[in-house]
mmCIF file of C-alpha atoms in Angstrom:
data_model
loop_
_atom_site.group_PDB
_atom_site.id
_atom_site.type_symbol
_atom_site.label_atom_id
_atom_site.label_comp_id
_atom_site.label_asym_id
_atom_site.label_seq_id
_atom_site.Cartn_x
_atom_site.Cartn_y
_atom_site.Cartn_z
ATOM 1 C CA UNK A 2 122.898 107.344 119.619
ATOM 2 C CA UNK A 3 125.928 104.544 119.620
ATOM 3 C CA UNK A 4 122.755 101.805 119.951
ATOM 4 C CA UNK A 5 120.780 103.521 116.601
ATOM 5 C CA UNK A 6 124.048 103.384 114.767
ATOM 6 C CA UNK A 7 124.776 99.804 115.151
ATOM 7 C CA UNK A 8 120.869 98.775 115.080
ATOM 8 C CA UNK A 9 121.024 100.363 111.208
ATOM 9 C CA UNK A 10 124.644 98.407 110.150
ATOM 10 C CA UNK A 11 124.059 95.372 107.838
ATOM 11 C CA UNK A 12 125.464 92.928 106.610
ATOM 12 C CA UNK A 13 126.806 94.574 103.557
ATOM 13 C CA UNK A 14 130.171 95.178 103.258
ATOM 14 C CA UNK A 15 132.086 98.260 102.096
ATOM 15 C CA UNK A 16 133.059 96.830 99.139
ATOM 16 C CA UNK A 17 129.642 95.552 98.539
ATOM 17 C CA UNK A 18 128.482 99.257 97.611
ATOM 18 C CA UNK A 19 127.214 100.830 94.279
ATOM 19 C CA UNK A 20 128.790 103.909 93.546
ATOM 20 C CA UNK A 21 125.648 105.388 91.956
ATOM 21 C CA UNK A 22 123.337 105.816 95.442
ATOM 22 C CA UNK A 23 120.539 105.450 93.307
ATOM 23 C CA UNK A 24 121.105 101.907 92.813
ATOM 24 C CA UNK A 25 122.523 101.081 95.881
ATOM 25 C CA UNK A 26 119.038 102.206 97.573
ATOM 26 C CA UNK A 27 117.512 100.250 94.824
ATOM 27 C CA UNK A 28 119.695 97.396 96.005
ATOM 28 C CA UNK A 29 119.501 97.526 99.384
ATOM 29 C CA UNK A 30 115.851 97.592 98.952
ATOM 30 C CA UNK A 31 115.575 94.143 97.229
ATOM 31 C CA UNK A 32 118.131 92.846 99.597
ATOM 32 C CA UNK A 33 115.021 93.249 101.638
ATOM 33 C CA UNK A 34 112.259 91.710 99.825
ATOM 34 C CA UNK A 35 115.343 88.199 99.295
ATOM 35 C CA UNK A 36 115.331 85.072 101.623
ATOM 36 C CA UNK A 37 119.292 83.996 102.759
ATOM 37 C CA UNK A 38 118.844 80.596 101.853
ATOM 38 C CA UNK A 39 121.905 79.382 104.791
ATOM 39 C CA UNK A 40 119.488 82.021 107.608
ATOM 40 C CA UNK A 41 116.056 81.216 106.344
ATOM 41 C CA UNK A 42 114.355 83.123 108.074
ATOM 42 C CA UNK A 43 116.493 86.389 107.514
ATOM 43 C CA UNK A 44 117.027 89.210 104.402
ATOM 44 C CA UNK A 45 120.569 88.776 102.553
ATOM 45 C CA UNK A 46 120.764 93.022 103.543
ATOM 46 C CA UNK A 47 121.346 91.337 107.641
ATOM 47 C CA UNK A 48 122.641 87.888 107.238
ATOM 48 C CA UNK A 49 126.780 87.688 107.250
ATOM 49 C CA UNK A 50 126.564 83.661 105.446
ATOM 50 C CA UNK A 51 128.728 84.094 102.347
ATOM 51 C CA UNK A 52 125.895 82.944 100.460
ATOM 52 C CA UNK A 53 124.094 85.626 101.445
ATOM 53 C CA UNK A 54 126.936 88.551 100.287
ATOM 54 C CA UNK A 55 126.690 86.069 96.734
ATOM 55 C CA UNK A 56 123.394 86.665 95.919
ATOM 56 C CA UNK A 57 123.936 90.414 97.339
ATOM 57 C CA UNK A 58 126.560 91.076 94.455
ATOM 58 C CA UNK A 59 124.287 89.337 92.181
ATOM 59 C CA UNK A 60 121.736 92.546 92.733
ATOM 60 C CA UNK A 61 124.195 94.666 91.888
ATOM 61 C CA UNK A 62 125.531 93.106 89.494
ATOM 62 C CA UNK A 63 121.821 92.698 87.586
ATOM 63 C CA UNK A 64 120.981 95.906 89.086
ATOM 64 C CA UNK A 65 124.270 97.143 87.366
ATOM 65 C CA UNK A 66 123.270 95.707 84.165
ATOM 66 C CA UNK A 67 120.318 97.472 83.975
ATOM 67 C CA UNK A 68 117.757 94.740 84.838
ATOM 68 C CA UNK A 69 115.128 96.543 86.697
ATOM 69 C CA UNK A 70 113.729 95.286 90.625
ATOM 70 C CA UNK A 71 111.302 92.771 89.034
ATOM 71 C CA UNK A 72 113.569 91.346 86.216
ATOM 72 C CA UNK A 73 115.967 90.857 89.088
ATOM 73 C CA UNK A 74 113.273 89.316 91.547
ATOM 74 C CA UNK A 75 112.688 86.977 88.357
ATOM 75 C CA UNK A 76 116.228 86.304 88.000
ATOM 76 C CA UNK A 77 116.525 85.095 91.338
ATOM 77 C CA UNK A 78 113.516 83.091 91.675
ATOM 78 C CA UNK A 79 114.427 81.191 87.855
ATOM 79 C CA UNK A 80 117.454 80.385 90.120
ATOM 80 C CA UNK A 81 116.128 79.892 93.280
ATOM 81 C CA UNK A 82 112.676 79.135 93.184
ATOM 82 C CA UNK A 83 109.951 80.982 95.543
ATOM 83 C CA UNK A 84 111.090 80.384 98.297
ATOM 84 C CA UNK A 85 114.318 83.022 98.001
ATOM 85 C CA UNK A 86 111.172 85.634 98.468
ATOM 86 C CA UNK A 87 110.701 85.970 102.318
ATOM 87 C CA UNK A 88 107.291 87.646 101.230
ATOM 88 C CA UNK A 89 105.691 84.569 98.444
ATOM 89 C CA UNK A 90 103.769 85.830 95.617
ATOM 90 C CA UNK A 91 100.607 86.008 95.127
ATOM 91 C CA UNK A 92 99.610 83.374 92.685
ATOM 92 C CA UNK A 93 97.531 80.259 91.816
ATOM 93 C CA UNK A 94 100.051 77.702 93.700
ATOM 94 C CA UNK A 95 100.792 80.019 96.921
ATOM 95 C CA UNK A 96 97.228 80.888 97.382
ATOM 96 C CA UNK A 97 96.735 78.003 99.875
ATOM 97 C CA UNK A 98 99.852 79.416 101.879
ATOM 98 C CA UNK A 99 98.820 83.005 101.475
ATOM 99 C CA UNK A 100 94.741 81.465 102.245
ATOM 100 C CA UNK A 101 95.198 79.271 105.497
ATOM 101 C CA UNK A 102 95.954 81.832 107.978
ATOM 102 C CA UNK A 103 92.365 83.955 107.435
ATOM 103 C CA UNK A 104 91.084 80.888 106.831
ATOM 104 C CA UNK A 105 92.040 79.177 110.697
ATOM 105 C CA UNK A 106 91.362 82.619 112.310
ATOM 106 C CA UNK A 107 87.608 82.200 110.358
ATOM 107 C CA UNK A 108 87.853 78.636 111.399
ATOM 108 C CA UNK A 109 88.989 78.832 114.974
ATOM 109 C CA UNK A 110 86.071 81.915 115.778
ATOM 110 C CA UNK A 111 82.854 79.754 114.148
ATOM 111 C CA UNK A 112 83.662 76.551 116.400
ATOM 112 C CA UNK A 113 84.162 78.741 119.468
ATOM 113 C CA UNK A 114 80.885 80.432 118.646
ATOM 114 C CA UNK A 115 79.318 77.670 117.858
ATOM 115 C CA UNK A 116 81.353 75.777 121.542
ATOM 116 C CA UNK A 117 79.381 78.740 123.788
ATOM 117 C CA UNK A 118 76.126 78.686 121.966
ATOM 118 C CA UNK A 119 76.252 75.047 122.859
ATOM 119 C CA UNK A 120 77.232 74.907 126.504
ATOM 120 C CA UNK A 121 74.698 78.349 127.041
ATOM 121 C CA UNK A 122 72.014 75.735 125.633
ATOM 122 C CA UNK A 123 73.240 72.848 127.929
ATOM 123 C CA UNK A 124 73.581 75.409 131.145
ATOM 124 C CA UNK A 125 69.953 76.505 129.901
ATOM 125 C CA UNK A 126 68.621 73.060 130.046
ATOM 126 C CA UNK A 127 70.673 72.000 133.210
ATOM 127 C CA UNK A 128 68.866 75.252 134.760
ATOM 128 C CA UNK A 129 65.407 73.866 133.556
ATOM 129 C CA UNK A 130 65.802 70.910 134.656
ATOM 130 C CA UNK A 131 67.064 71.628 137.689
ATOM 131 C CA UNK A 132 63.851 74.447 138.689
ATOM 132 C CA UNK A 133 61.545 72.034 137.662
ATOM 133 C CA UNK A 134 59.018 69.587 140.186
ATOM 134 C CA UNK A 135 57.522 66.960 139.612
ATOM 135 C CA UNK A 136 53.446 66.695 139.775
ATOM 136 C CA UNK A 137 54.929 64.722 143.162
ATOM 137 C CA UNK A 138 57.157 67.086 144.602
ATOM 138 C CA UNK A 139 54.507 70.483 143.573
ATOM 139 C CA UNK A 140 51.643 67.989 145.282
ATOM 140 C CA UNK A 141 54.148 68.045 148.612
ATOM 141 C CA UNK A 142 54.932 71.471 148.359
ATOM 142 C CA UNK A 143 51.597 72.537 148.739
ATOM 143 C CA UNK A 144 50.785 70.185 151.215
ATOM 144 C CA UNK A 145 53.290 71.297 153.657
ATOM 145 C CA UNK A 146 52.303 75.014 152.744
ATOM 146 C CA UNK A 147 48.795 74.564 153.973
ATOM 147 C CA UNK A 148 50.200 72.400 156.805
ATOM 148 C CA UNK A 149 52.483 75.428 158.293
ATOM 149 C CA UNK A 150 50.881 78.157 160.806
ATOM 150 C CA UNK A 151 51.211 81.239 158.191
ATOM 151 C CA UNK A 152 52.684 84.462 159.819
ATOM 152 C CA UNK A 153 50.055 86.671 160.758
ATOM 153 C CA UNK A 154 48.223 84.254 162.822
ATOM 154 C CA UNK A 155 49.204 83.741 166.064
ATOM 155 C CA UNK A 156 49.678 80.122 166.411
#
């Protein structure tokens, strides 16, 4: 039980918590979407960095002023850029960021498919060339078979 309680403890300090539980819930939800500029792969909700604390307080200040969630996010993006968002928005200038992973996955799949087909064709060609006898080899084989005594004839 103590481990569960410790895992849900975030970097939010008691003096940051808003008195209205609904507004505090909004602030926590927004804090989970925003990147700590110091830690970079941590939300400001999880970070103990002083800048993360400042951003948490700024989020709560904007909520207390009556801003909607979108207005708070827009304000922070205008101030710090798209990098402040842990999950970037899907916009024309972030399209490559969103499309590159699926395109790389599809491209890798196509490359594996082409490589597999090429290998199977080469293996088939190698098998055919290995078992194909020349006319001279076939004639020699016929002579050997004809010269060999038959198992049903004693000889």
